[in-house]
Short mmCIF file of C-alpha atoms and ligand atoms in Angstrom, two decimals:
data_model
loop_
_atom_site.label_atom_id
_atom_site.label_comp_id
_atom_site.label_asym_id
_atom_site.label_seq_id
_atom_site.Cartn_x
_atom_site.Cartn_y
_atom_site.Cartn_z
CA MET L 1 -41.55 -17.07 28.47
CA GLN L 2 -40.98 -15.83 25.00
CA GLY L 3 -37.50 -14.56 25.93
CA GLY L 4 -36.67 -17.99 27.34
CA ASP L 5 -37.83 -19.61 24.10
CA GLN L 6 -35.61 -17.36 22.08
CA SER L 7 -32.48 -18.10 24.08
CA ALA L 8 -33.26 -21.81 23.92
CA ARG L 9 -33.54 -21.45 20.14
CA ALA L 10 -30.38 -19.39 19.95
CA ASP L 11 -28.38 -22.03 21.77
CA PRO L 12 -28.36 -24.77 19.12
CA ARG L 13 -27.44 -22.19 16.51
CA GLU L 14 -24.50 -21.05 18.60
CA ARG L 15 -23.52 -24.62 19.43
CA THR L 16 -23.56 -25.74 15.77
CA ALA L 17 -21.75 -22.60 14.61
CA ALA L 18 -19.07 -23.43 17.20
CA ALA L 19 -18.89 -26.95 15.76
CA ALA L 20 -18.29 -25.42 12.33
CA ARG L 21 -15.50 -23.26 13.73
CA ALA L 22 -13.95 -26.26 15.50
CA HIS L 23 -14.08 -28.28 12.28
CA GLU L 24 -12.37 -25.49 10.37
CA GLN L 25 -9.76 -25.01 13.07
CA GLY L 26 -9.09 -28.75 12.98
CA LEU L 27 -8.51 -28.47 9.27
CA ALA L 28 -6.34 -25.42 9.75
CA VAL L 29 -4.04 -27.51 11.96
CA GLN L 30 -3.85 -30.24 9.33
CA ARG L 31 -2.37 -27.87 6.80
CA GLU L 32 -1.66 -30.46 4.12
CA GLU L 33 -5.16 -31.90 4.31
CA ARG L 34 -6.64 -28.44 4.12
CA ARG L 35 -4.64 -27.55 1.04
CA ARG L 36 -5.54 -30.86 -0.58
CA ARG L 37 -9.24 -30.13 -0.13
CA GLY L 38 -8.98 -26.42 -0.89
CA ALA L 39 -10.81 -25.78 2.35
CA PHE L 40 -10.42 -22.11 3.26
CA TYR L 41 -13.62 -20.70 4.70
CA THR L 42 -15.32 -17.49 3.76
CA PRO L 43 -15.40 -14.44 6.09
CA PRO L 44 -18.99 -13.52 7.11
CA GLU L 45 -18.84 -10.01 5.60
CA LEU L 46 -18.00 -11.49 2.21
CA VAL L 47 -20.80 -14.06 2.54
CA GLU L 48 -23.25 -11.21 3.21
CA TRP L 49 -21.88 -9.13 0.31
CA VAL L 50 -22.42 -12.07 -2.06
CA LEU L 51 -25.93 -12.82 -0.77
CA ASP L 52 -26.94 -9.15 -0.91
CA ARG L 53 -26.34 -9.33 -4.68
CA ALA L 54 -27.15 -12.93 -5.56
CA LEU L 55 -30.37 -13.18 -3.56
CA ALA L 56 -31.61 -9.60 -4.03
CA GLY L 57 -35.32 -9.63 -4.68
CA LEU L 58 -35.68 -13.40 -4.31
CA PRO L 59 -38.84 -14.50 -2.49
CA ALA L 60 -38.76 -16.90 0.44
CA GLY L 61 -38.60 -20.42 -0.93
CA ALA L 62 -36.49 -19.56 -4.00
CA PRO L 63 -34.04 -22.46 -4.36
CA VAL L 64 -30.39 -21.68 -3.64
CA LEU L 65 -27.33 -23.95 -3.99
CA ASP L 66 -23.80 -23.94 -2.57
CA PRO L 67 -22.07 -26.78 -4.46
CA ALA L 68 -19.02 -26.88 -2.13
CA CYS L 69 -20.72 -25.88 1.10
CA GLY L 70 -18.19 -26.95 3.74
CA ALA L 71 -19.66 -26.44 7.20
CA GLY L 72 -22.40 -24.28 5.70
CA HIS L 73 -21.46 -20.60 6.04
CA PHE L 74 -23.26 -19.61 2.86
CA LEU L 75 -26.13 -22.04 3.49
CA VAL L 76 -26.94 -20.75 6.97
CA ALA L 77 -26.77 -17.11 5.87
CA ALA L 78 -28.90 -17.90 2.78
CA ALA L 79 -31.42 -19.83 4.89
CA ARG L 80 -31.99 -16.66 6.93
CA ARG L 81 -33.12 -14.99 3.70
CA VAL L 82 -34.97 -17.69 1.74
CA GLY L 83 -35.71 -20.29 4.42
CA VAL L 84 -34.04 -23.56 5.40
CA ALA L 85 -36.33 -25.57 3.11
CA ALA L 86 -34.95 -23.69 0.09
CA VAL L 87 -31.19 -24.17 0.55
CA HIS L 88 -29.17 -26.98 -1.02
CA GLY L 89 -25.55 -27.94 -0.68
CA SER L 90 -22.90 -30.54 -1.42
CA ASP L 91 -19.39 -31.22 -0.18
CA LEU L 92 -16.98 -34.15 -0.31
CA ASP L 93 -16.20 -33.69 3.40
CA ALA L 94 -18.80 -35.80 5.26
CA GLU L 95 -17.97 -34.24 8.62
CA ALA L 96 -18.47 -30.73 7.24
CA VAL L 97 -21.78 -31.77 5.65
CA ALA L 98 -22.99 -33.20 8.99
CA ILE L 99 -22.21 -29.88 10.68
CA ALA L 100 -23.94 -27.90 7.93
CA ARG L 101 -27.05 -30.04 8.35
CA GLU L 102 -27.06 -29.52 12.12
CA ARG L 103 -26.66 -25.79 11.70
CA LEU L 104 -29.62 -25.67 9.31
CA ALA L 105 -31.72 -27.80 11.66
CA ALA L 106 -30.88 -25.35 14.42
CA GLU L 107 -31.99 -22.46 12.21
CA ASP L 108 -35.45 -23.91 11.72
CA PRO L 109 -36.38 -26.98 13.77
CA SER L 110 -39.69 -27.23 11.87
CA VAL L 111 -37.92 -28.59 8.77
CA PRO L 112 -37.59 -32.39 9.15
CA PRO L 113 -33.98 -33.60 9.44
CA GLU L 114 -34.56 -36.07 6.57
CA GLN L 115 -35.47 -33.19 4.31
CA ILE L 116 -32.32 -31.29 5.26
CA ALA L 117 -30.28 -34.46 4.71
CA ALA L 118 -31.74 -34.76 1.21
CA GLN L 119 -30.91 -31.12 0.46
CA VAL L 120 -27.37 -31.08 1.84
CA VAL L 121 -25.44 -34.06 0.61
CA VAL L 122 -22.02 -35.65 0.62
CA ALA L 123 -21.28 -35.49 -3.09
CA ASP L 124 -19.02 -34.07 -5.76
CA GLY L 125 -20.43 -30.64 -6.52
CA LEU L 126 -19.34 -30.98 -10.15
CA GLU L 127 -21.39 -34.15 -10.58
CA ALA L 128 -24.39 -33.68 -8.33
CA TRP L 129 -27.43 -31.54 -9.19
CA ALA L 130 -27.58 -32.49 -12.89
CA GLY L 131 -30.87 -31.38 -14.40
CA ARG L 132 -31.73 -29.15 -11.41
CA ARG L 133 -32.36 -25.41 -11.67
CA PHE L 134 -31.72 -22.93 -8.86
CA ALA L 135 -32.52 -19.26 -8.55
CA ALA L 136 -28.98 -18.66 -7.33
CA VAL L 137 -25.75 -20.62 -6.90
CA VAL L 138 -23.36 -19.13 -4.35
CA GLY L 139 -20.28 -20.26 -2.50
CA ASN L 140 -16.57 -20.59 -2.34
CA PRO L 141 -15.52 -23.66 -4.32
CA PRO L 142 -12.06 -25.20 -3.85
CA PHE L 143 -9.12 -23.54 -5.60
CA LEU L 144 -7.00 -26.41 -6.81
CA GLY L 145 -4.70 -26.12 -9.79
CA GLN L 146 -5.54 -29.07 -11.98
CA LEU L 147 -2.04 -30.45 -11.78
CA ARG L 148 -2.71 -31.36 -8.17
CA ARG L 149 -6.17 -32.68 -8.96
CA ARG L 150 -5.22 -34.90 -11.84
CA THR L 151 -5.43 -38.49 -10.89
CA ALA L 152 -5.41 -41.55 -13.12
CA GLY L 153 -8.47 -40.30 -14.97
CA GLN L 154 -9.21 -37.06 -16.71
CA SER L 155 -9.25 -33.76 -14.84
CA GLU L 156 -12.60 -32.02 -14.26
CA GLY L 157 -11.48 -29.36 -16.70
CA SER L 158 -10.92 -31.80 -19.55
CA ARG L 159 -14.14 -33.61 -18.75
CA ARG L 160 -16.04 -30.39 -19.34
CA GLY L 161 -14.10 -29.58 -22.52
CA LEU L 162 -12.00 -26.94 -20.73
CA GLY L 163 -8.20 -26.89 -20.63
CA ALA L 164 -6.60 -29.54 -18.45
CA TYR L 165 -5.00 -26.80 -16.31
CA THR L 166 -8.18 -24.87 -15.56
CA ASP L 167 -8.42 -24.27 -11.82
CA THR L 168 -11.19 -26.27 -10.14
CA SER L 169 -12.83 -23.05 -8.97
CA ALA L 170 -13.30 -21.94 -12.60
CA VAL L 171 -14.59 -25.41 -13.51
CA PHE L 172 -17.22 -24.95 -10.76
CA LEU L 173 -18.16 -21.56 -12.22
CA HIS L 174 -18.57 -23.14 -15.66
CA ARG L 175 -20.62 -26.00 -14.27
CA CYS L 176 -22.90 -23.75 -12.24
CA LEU L 177 -23.95 -21.70 -15.28
CA ASP L 178 -25.97 -24.81 -16.21
CA LEU L 179 -27.63 -24.97 -12.81
CA VAL L 180 -29.52 -21.67 -12.89
CA GLY L 181 -32.48 -20.68 -14.99
CA ASP L 182 -32.93 -17.44 -16.91
CA ASP L 183 -32.28 -14.45 -14.68
CA GLY L 184 -30.56 -16.79 -12.21
CA VAL L 185 -27.34 -15.70 -10.52
CA VAL L 186 -24.02 -17.51 -10.09
CA ALA L 187 -21.74 -15.87 -7.53
CA LEU L 188 -18.73 -17.97 -6.60
CA VAL L 189 -15.50 -16.85 -4.95
CA GLN L 190 -12.63 -17.23 -7.44
CA PRO L 191 -8.87 -16.73 -7.33
CA LEU L 192 -7.87 -13.42 -8.93
CA SER L 193 -6.18 -15.39 -11.72
CA VAL L 194 -9.64 -16.15 -13.19
CA LEU L 195 -9.58 -12.59 -14.57
CA ALA L 196 -6.87 -13.21 -17.12
CA ALA L 197 -5.48 -16.75 -16.90
CA ARG L 198 -5.42 -18.30 -20.33
CA ASP L 199 -6.84 -21.58 -19.02
CA ALA L 200 -9.86 -19.79 -17.61
CA GLY L 201 -10.54 -18.19 -21.03
CA PRO L 202 -13.24 -20.69 -22.05
CA VAL L 203 -15.00 -20.11 -18.70
CA ARG L 204 -14.97 -16.32 -19.25
CA ALA L 205 -16.27 -16.92 -22.79
CA ALA L 206 -19.08 -19.12 -21.43
CA VAL L 207 -20.06 -16.34 -19.01
CA ALA L 208 -20.20 -13.88 -21.93
CA GLU L 209 -22.36 -16.29 -23.90
CA ARG L 210 -24.80 -16.85 -21.08
CA GLY L 211 -25.09 -13.47 -19.39
CA ALA L 212 -23.08 -10.69 -17.81
CA ILE L 213 -21.15 -9.79 -14.68
CA THR L 214 -23.50 -7.40 -12.91
CA ASP L 215 -21.48 -6.92 -9.70
CA PHE L 216 -17.89 -7.54 -8.83
CA TRP L 217 -15.96 -7.78 -5.57
CA CYS L 218 -12.23 -8.04 -5.15
CA SER L 219 -9.62 -7.19 -2.59
CA PRO L 220 -6.00 -6.17 -3.15
CA ARG L 221 -5.18 -8.03 0.08
CA PRO L 222 -5.77 -11.67 1.06
CA VAL L 223 -8.99 -12.12 3.05
CA PHE L 224 -8.85 -15.85 3.71
CA ASP L 225 -7.03 -16.95 6.83
CA GLY L 226 -4.10 -19.18 6.09
CA THR L 227 -3.58 -18.47 2.40
CA PRO L 228 -1.99 -15.55 0.52
CA VAL L 229 -4.20 -16.15 -2.54
CA LEU L 230 -6.01 -13.02 -3.73
CA THR L 231 -9.67 -13.52 -4.54
CA CYS L 232 -12.61 -11.98 -6.34
CA VAL L 233 -16.31 -12.64 -6.84
CA PRO L 234 -17.81 -12.05 -10.27
CA VAL L 235 -21.60 -11.98 -9.83
CA VAL L 236 -22.94 -13.47 -13.05
CA ARG L 237 -26.58 -12.98 -14.00
CA VAL L 238 -27.72 -15.38 -16.69
CA GLY L 239 -29.59 -13.68 -19.51
CA ALA L 240 -28.36 -10.20 -18.51
CA GLY L 241 -26.43 -7.91 -20.84
CA PRO L 242 -24.30 -6.38 -22.11
CA ALA L 243 -21.93 -9.36 -22.13
CA THR L 244 -18.67 -8.83 -20.24
CA ASP L 245 -15.70 -8.98 -22.67
CA PRO L 246 -13.90 -12.26 -21.81
CA ASP L 247 -10.56 -10.58 -22.53
CA ASP L 248 -11.22 -7.67 -20.22
CA TRP L 249 -12.25 -9.00 -16.82
CA GLY L 250 -9.12 -7.40 -15.39
CA ALA L 251 -10.70 -3.99 -15.94
CA LEU L 252 -13.29 -4.91 -13.29
CA ALA L 253 -10.58 -5.27 -10.67
CA ALA L 254 -8.37 -2.39 -11.80
CA PRO L 255 -9.93 0.25 -9.48
CA SER L 256 -9.27 -1.92 -6.41
CA PHE L 257 -5.60 -1.99 -7.37
CA GLY L 258 -5.40 1.74 -8.01
CA ILE L 259 -4.98 1.26 -11.77
CA PRO L 260 -6.58 4.18 -13.60
CA ASP L 261 -9.32 3.51 -16.07
CA THR L 262 -8.11 3.43 -19.68
CA HIS L 263 -10.16 2.61 -22.68
CA LEU L 264 -7.87 2.12 -25.61
CA PRO L 265 -9.67 1.45 -28.85
CA ALA L 266 -7.53 -0.71 -31.15
CA ARG L 267 -8.65 1.35 -34.17
CA SER L 268 -5.13 2.53 -34.91
CA GLY L 269 -3.70 -0.97 -35.09
CA VAL L 270 -1.65 -3.05 -32.70
CA VAL L 271 2.04 -3.73 -32.02
CA GLY L 272 1.71 -7.03 -33.94
CA ASP L 273 1.06 -5.05 -37.14
CA LEU L 274 4.57 -3.56 -36.95
CA ALA L 275 6.60 -6.34 -35.38
CA THR L 276 6.87 -10.01 -34.53
CA CYS L 277 6.75 -10.69 -30.79
CA THR L 278 8.37 -13.90 -29.60
CA ALA L 279 9.03 -15.72 -26.35
CA ASP L 280 11.68 -18.38 -25.89
CA PHE L 281 11.20 -21.55 -23.91
CA ARG L 282 13.03 -24.25 -22.04
CA ASP L 283 14.92 -25.54 -25.10
CA GLN L 284 16.64 -22.18 -25.49
CA TYR L 285 17.10 -21.75 -21.74
CA TYR L 286 18.74 -25.11 -21.13
CA GLY L 287 20.42 -25.17 -24.54
CA LEU L 288 22.33 -21.98 -23.70
CA VAL L 289 23.66 -23.11 -20.33
CA PRO L 290 26.95 -24.68 -21.58
CA PHE L 291 27.74 -21.60 -23.69
CA VAL L 292 27.32 -18.88 -21.05
CA HIS L 293 30.28 -17.40 -19.18
CA ASP L 294 31.26 -14.11 -17.59
CA ASP L 295 32.85 -11.95 -20.28
CA PRO L 296 32.45 -8.16 -20.42
CA ALA L 297 33.52 -8.23 -24.10
CA GLY L 298 31.24 -11.09 -25.21
CA THR L 299 27.77 -11.31 -26.77
CA PRO L 300 25.48 -10.15 -23.93
CA LEU L 301 22.87 -12.52 -22.59
CA VAL L 302 20.04 -10.29 -21.32
CA THR L 303 18.02 -11.42 -18.31
CA SER L 304 14.76 -9.74 -17.23
CA GLY L 305 16.40 -8.20 -14.18
CA LEU L 306 18.83 -6.28 -16.41
CA ILE L 307 16.09 -4.49 -18.33
CA ASP L 308 14.77 -1.15 -17.08
CA PRO L 309 12.64 1.22 -19.13
CA ALA L 310 14.93 2.38 -21.96
CA GLU L 311 18.00 1.04 -20.18
CA LEU L 312 20.07 -2.13 -20.23
CA ARG L 313 22.08 -2.66 -17.06
CA TRP L 314 24.17 -5.49 -18.50
CA GLY L 315 27.73 -5.25 -17.20
CA SER L 316 26.79 -2.62 -14.62
CA ALA L 317 24.50 -4.75 -12.45
CA PRO L 318 24.95 -8.36 -11.38
CA THR L 319 22.41 -10.94 -12.45
CA ARG L 320 21.68 -14.66 -12.29
CA PHE L 321 21.30 -17.19 -15.05
CA ALA L 322 20.61 -20.90 -14.50
CA ARG L 323 21.07 -20.34 -10.74
CA GLN L 324 24.57 -18.94 -11.19
CA PRO L 325 25.57 -15.34 -10.45
CA TYR L 326 27.15 -13.34 -13.30
CA ASP L 327 28.55 -9.84 -13.71
CA ALA L 328 28.41 -9.88 -17.51
CA PRO L 329 26.80 -13.09 -18.79
CA SER L 330 27.89 -13.68 -22.36
CA VAL L 331 27.24 -16.35 -24.95
CA ASP L 332 30.21 -18.01 -26.64
CA LEU L 333 28.83 -17.63 -30.15
CA ALA L 334 31.64 -19.54 -31.88
CA ALA L 335 31.05 -22.58 -29.69
CA LEU L 336 27.26 -22.24 -30.00
CA ARG L 337 27.50 -22.15 -33.80
CA ALA L 338 29.94 -25.05 -33.86
CA ASP L 339 27.49 -27.08 -31.77
CA GLY L 340 24.75 -26.18 -34.25
CA ARG L 341 21.61 -26.80 -32.20
CA LEU L 342 20.87 -23.17 -31.32
CA ALA L 343 22.74 -21.59 -34.25
CA GLY L 344 19.56 -20.81 -36.22
CA TRP L 345 17.88 -19.44 -33.13
CA ALA L 346 20.83 -17.13 -32.34
CA ASP L 347 20.90 -15.82 -35.93
CA ALA L 348 17.17 -15.07 -35.78
CA ARG L 349 17.61 -13.18 -32.49
CA LEU L 350 20.77 -11.24 -33.39
CA VAL L 351 18.84 -8.56 -35.31
CA PRO L 352 17.69 -5.05 -34.39
CA LYS L 353 14.90 -5.53 -31.84
CA LEU L 354 13.28 -4.53 -28.61
CA LEU L 355 13.85 -6.71 -25.56
CA VAL L 356 11.00 -6.66 -23.06
CA ALA L 357 11.05 -7.96 -19.48
CA ALA L 358 8.09 -10.31 -19.11
CA GLN L 359 7.16 -8.78 -15.77
CA GLY L 360 7.86 -5.54 -13.93
CA ARG L 361 6.30 -2.60 -12.11
CA VAL L 362 5.77 -1.05 -15.54
CA VAL L 363 6.46 -2.47 -19.01
CA GLU L 364 10.26 -2.52 -19.16
CA ALA L 365 11.81 -2.54 -22.62
CA VAL L 366 15.09 -1.55 -24.22
CA VAL L 367 16.17 -1.18 -27.86
CA ASP L 368 18.99 -3.35 -29.24
CA GLU L 369 19.77 -1.21 -32.27
CA ALA L 370 22.82 -3.17 -33.38
CA GLY L 371 21.18 -6.57 -32.98
CA ALA L 372 23.99 -7.65 -30.69
CA TRP L 373 22.18 -9.07 -27.65
CA LEU L 374 20.55 -12.43 -26.93
CA PRO L 375 17.44 -12.78 -24.74
CA SER L 376 17.34 -15.15 -21.78
CA VAL L 377 14.00 -16.80 -20.93
CA PRO L 378 11.51 -15.21 -20.13
CA VAL L 379 12.65 -12.01 -21.92
CA LEU L 380 10.47 -11.28 -24.98
CA SER L 381 11.84 -10.20 -28.37
CA VAL L 382 10.01 -7.67 -30.53
CA VAL L 383 11.47 -7.62 -34.04
CA PRO L 384 10.06 -4.81 -36.21
CA HIS L 385 9.36 -5.52 -39.86
CA ASP L 386 11.06 -2.17 -40.51
CA PRO L 387 13.99 -1.30 -38.18
CA ALA L 388 12.96 2.36 -38.49
CA ASP L 389 10.09 1.50 -36.12
CA LEU L 390 12.36 0.49 -33.20
CA TRP L 391 12.09 3.75 -31.29
CA ARG L 392 8.40 4.13 -32.05
CA LEU L 393 7.87 0.70 -30.47
CA LEU L 394 9.95 1.65 -27.44
CA ALA L 395 7.77 4.76 -27.08
CA VAL L 396 4.65 2.55 -27.08
CA THR L 397 6.03 0.53 -24.15
CA LEU L 398 6.69 3.80 -22.30
CA ALA L 399 3.15 5.11 -22.86
CA PRO L 400 1.33 5.23 -19.48
CA PRO L 401 -2.12 4.45 -21.01
CA VAL L 402 -0.66 1.30 -22.61
CA VAL L 403 0.96 0.22 -19.35
CA ALA L 404 -2.27 0.84 -17.38
CA HIS L 405 -4.19 -1.09 -20.02
CA ALA L 406 -1.77 -4.04 -19.75
CA ALA L 407 -1.74 -3.83 -15.94
CA ALA L 408 -5.54 -4.02 -15.81
CA ARG L 409 -6.05 -6.48 -18.61
CA TYR L 410 -3.54 -8.99 -17.31
CA LEU L 411 -4.13 -8.39 -13.61
CA GLY L 412 -3.72 -11.45 -11.47
CA THR L 413 -1.46 -13.35 -13.85
CA GLY L 414 1.79 -11.90 -12.47
CA LEU L 415 3.79 -13.28 -9.58
CA THR L 416 2.62 -10.37 -7.47
CA PRO L 417 -0.62 -8.56 -8.25
CA GLY L 418 1.19 -5.22 -8.35
CA SER L 419 3.36 -6.27 -11.26
CA VAL L 420 2.57 -5.93 -14.93
CA LYS L 421 3.03 -9.19 -16.77
CA VAL L 422 2.81 -9.50 -20.53
CA SER L 423 3.23 -12.50 -22.81
CA ALA L 424 4.38 -12.28 -26.42
CA ARG L 425 0.78 -12.64 -27.57
CA GLN L 426 -0.38 -9.89 -25.23
CA LEU L 427 2.48 -7.61 -26.32
CA ALA L 428 1.43 -8.08 -29.96
CA ALA L 429 -2.13 -7.07 -29.01
CA LEU L 430 -1.13 -3.73 -27.41
CA PRO L 431 -2.79 -0.87 -29.28
CA LEU L 432 -0.88 1.78 -31.21
CA PRO L 433 -1.55 5.50 -30.61
CA ALA L 434 -4.01 7.51 -32.65
CA ASP L 435 -1.91 10.69 -32.79
CA GLY L 436 1.01 10.03 -35.18
CA THR L 437 2.67 13.42 -34.60
CA ALA L 438 2.86 12.98 -30.85
CA TRP L 439 4.01 9.40 -31.37
CA ALA L 440 6.93 10.55 -33.57
CA GLU L 441 7.90 13.07 -30.90
CA GLY L 442 7.66 10.34 -28.24
CA ALA L 443 9.90 8.06 -30.34
CA GLY L 444 12.56 10.78 -30.55
CA LEU L 445 12.40 11.37 -26.80
CA ALA L 446 12.54 7.63 -26.04
CA GLN L 447 15.68 7.36 -28.18
CA ARG L 448 17.29 10.26 -26.32
CA ALA L 449 16.25 8.71 -22.99
CA GLN L 450 17.97 5.43 -23.80
CA ARG L 451 21.15 7.29 -24.79
CA ALA L 452 21.17 9.53 -21.72
CA ALA L 453 22.19 8.60 -18.19
CA GLY L 454 21.20 9.41 -14.62
CA ALA L 455 18.93 12.37 -13.96
CA ASP L 456 18.84 13.35 -17.63
CA ARG L 457 17.47 9.97 -18.53
CA THR L 458 14.80 10.16 -15.83
CA GLU L 459 13.77 13.60 -17.13
CA LEU L 460 13.59 12.33 -20.70
CA LEU L 461 11.61 9.26 -19.64
CA LEU L 462 9.06 11.47 -17.94
CA GLU L 463 8.87 13.68 -21.00
CA THR L 464 8.37 10.62 -23.22
CA ALA L 465 5.61 9.41 -20.91
CA ARG L 466 3.93 12.84 -21.03
CA VAL L 467 4.03 13.02 -24.82
CA MET L 468 2.89 9.40 -25.21
CA THR L 469 0.01 9.98 -22.78
CA ALA L 470 -1.11 12.73 -25.16
CA ALA L 471 -0.58 10.42 -28.17
CA TYR L 472 -3.15 8.06 -26.64
CA ARG L 473 -5.35 10.91 -25.36
CA GLY L 474 -4.75 9.60 -21.85
CA SER L 475 -5.51 11.41 -18.61
CA ARG L 476 -3.26 13.26 -16.20
CA GLU L 477 -4.17 10.61 -13.68
CA VAL L 478 -2.69 7.83 -15.78
CA LEU L 479 0.52 9.82 -16.26
CA ALA L 480 0.80 10.34 -12.49
CA TRP L 481 0.17 6.64 -11.88
CA TRP L 482 2.91 5.61 -14.31
CA SER L 483 5.41 8.18 -13.03
CA HIS L 484 4.97 6.88 -9.53
CA ARG L 485 5.52 3.30 -10.60
CA GLY L 486 7.97 3.94 -13.44
CA LEU L 487 10.31 6.06 -11.37
CA ALA L 488 10.29 3.56 -8.54
CA THR L 489 12.08 1.20 -10.93
CA GLN L 490 14.89 3.74 -11.15
CA LEU L 491 15.78 3.10 -7.53
CA PRO L 492 18.74 0.75 -7.27
CA GLU L 493 17.07 -1.77 -4.93
CA SER L 494 14.30 -2.76 -7.34
CA SER L 495 14.84 -4.64 -10.56
C1 SAM X 1 -12.99 -23.09 0.22
S1 SAM X 1 -13.96 -24.31 1.04
C2 SAM X 1 -15.44 -23.42 1.09
C3 SAM X 1 -16.45 -23.86 2.04
C4 SAM X 1 -17.68 -22.96 2.16
N1 SAM X 1 -18.30 -22.79 0.85
C5 SAM X 1 -17.34 -21.63 2.73
O1 SAM X 1 -17.25 -20.66 2.02
O2 SAM X 1 -17.10 -21.51 3.92
C6 SAM X 1 -14.09 -25.46 -0.21
C7 SAM X 1 -14.86 -26.70 0.12
O3 SAM X 1 -14.95 -27.48 -1.06
C8 SAM X 1 -14.96 -28.85 -0.70
N2 SAM X 1 -14.70 -29.60 -1.94
C9 SAM X 1 -13.53 -29.87 -2.57
N3 SAM X 1 -13.76 -30.51 -3.73
C10 SAM X 1 -15.11 -30.64 -3.85
C11 SAM X 1 -15.98 -31.21 -4.82
N4 SAM X 1 -15.48 -31.76 -5.93
N5 SAM X 1 -17.31 -31.16 -4.61
C12 SAM X 1 -17.82 -30.59 -3.50
N6 SAM X 1 -17.04 -30.03 -2.54
C13 SAM X 1 -15.71 -30.06 -2.72
C14 SAM X 1 -13.96 -28.92 0.43
O4 SAM X 1 -14.22 -30.06 1.22
C15 SAM X 1 -14.25 -27.61 1.17
O5 SAM X 1 -15.18 -27.80 2.17
#
């Protein structure tokens, strides 16, 4: 008899779980609708990983919330730990909410359906639950760049005093910090960009103010069906310490991406102490278009693709600028000056400097000793206060501990997670080495590397990297990591 009871009880659970799958598959077919709602559902193993941390030690009956619950994957799994009467959820999708309610009813038929309906509601998760306190908030809120979410009114981000471009998922994280009491846990799936995106900065700062990340999950591969977005889960415990540095969340994910651990104290100063780091923008990009032509004897226009570590491939490799192919893109300086609009800009850039590709497998920079080249957006210019520092700065960009530090710190902001992306501001914040003697040696080697060619240059680059690893007291592991990545850029097919 008892066995019969159990299978009868198992049936509604299976039936309602199937309804959830059917609902999700329906959404998967309506790809546009799914993207609009940000409805990509969480794999069961990840749900269990989150609950193992967020609900650890919670007694039955401890209140738990999923503010964007969809068809209830987190709610059902949480109900098996704290009881159906303790789980709460909201979603804008009424059909998904109906399925979540049915699944919970099937989990425990003793809880009245009206009670479940009051706990799991069709509502905006950013608005509902004001004044409530939960022991844990879990889930996988929608990832929607605010540009797509902005309607006639204000975006959620601006409503909460965050940047207008803050992803909805980070706005949910911010909101949910208010919905747990002391020692409560917020564990929400986030896009990897939350680690370093500038617009998520205030959310990371709020996490540091309120508690600490006590566990962290991330995957170097996509785990959600139907989207290539990489994800992570920072498990935030309110009231816990020590606070997680809002500028260093990337370090949490670095091991998953094979980036060696580097702790670089900024005691010896930063690049910004020696040089001004600048990015150019659309005015320069579009302003240059009428003045650029192919001319191997002209003033080189340097695109990111032409910069390799300590090497400029201008004139020896083809490139593109403003959607046109060029063999040797050059700026007609006479015409540019006659026009006047970018004359001041060109004069400011035509000085001894370092040009840095904004993104690459390693930090890619080259010295323009004569001050004869112009950067094309998004190439960064590093102009030393004293030109004697040019090669020392190049050596810093070739230092494996610096590159690993940048790769970890700015993880998730690049086009591909494997690439190292730096902005002008981030470049200025890169630390200088503690060991001045090794640094001077590295600068000499970097200079020789840029002047050499072929195998000699590769040898000298490796030697520079070895000496600069020592200058930062870095490990052999970080040197090996850089060599693997740095030398891959020497192959002709990558740029
Ligand atoms: C990525 S799905 C996650 C569903 C569920 N948490 C899971 O992991 O399977 C995101 C859900 O957020 C819902 N959603 C979008 N905007 C919302 C909002 N402002 N408030 C509540 N739910 C929202 C969508 O309808 C969708 O069901």
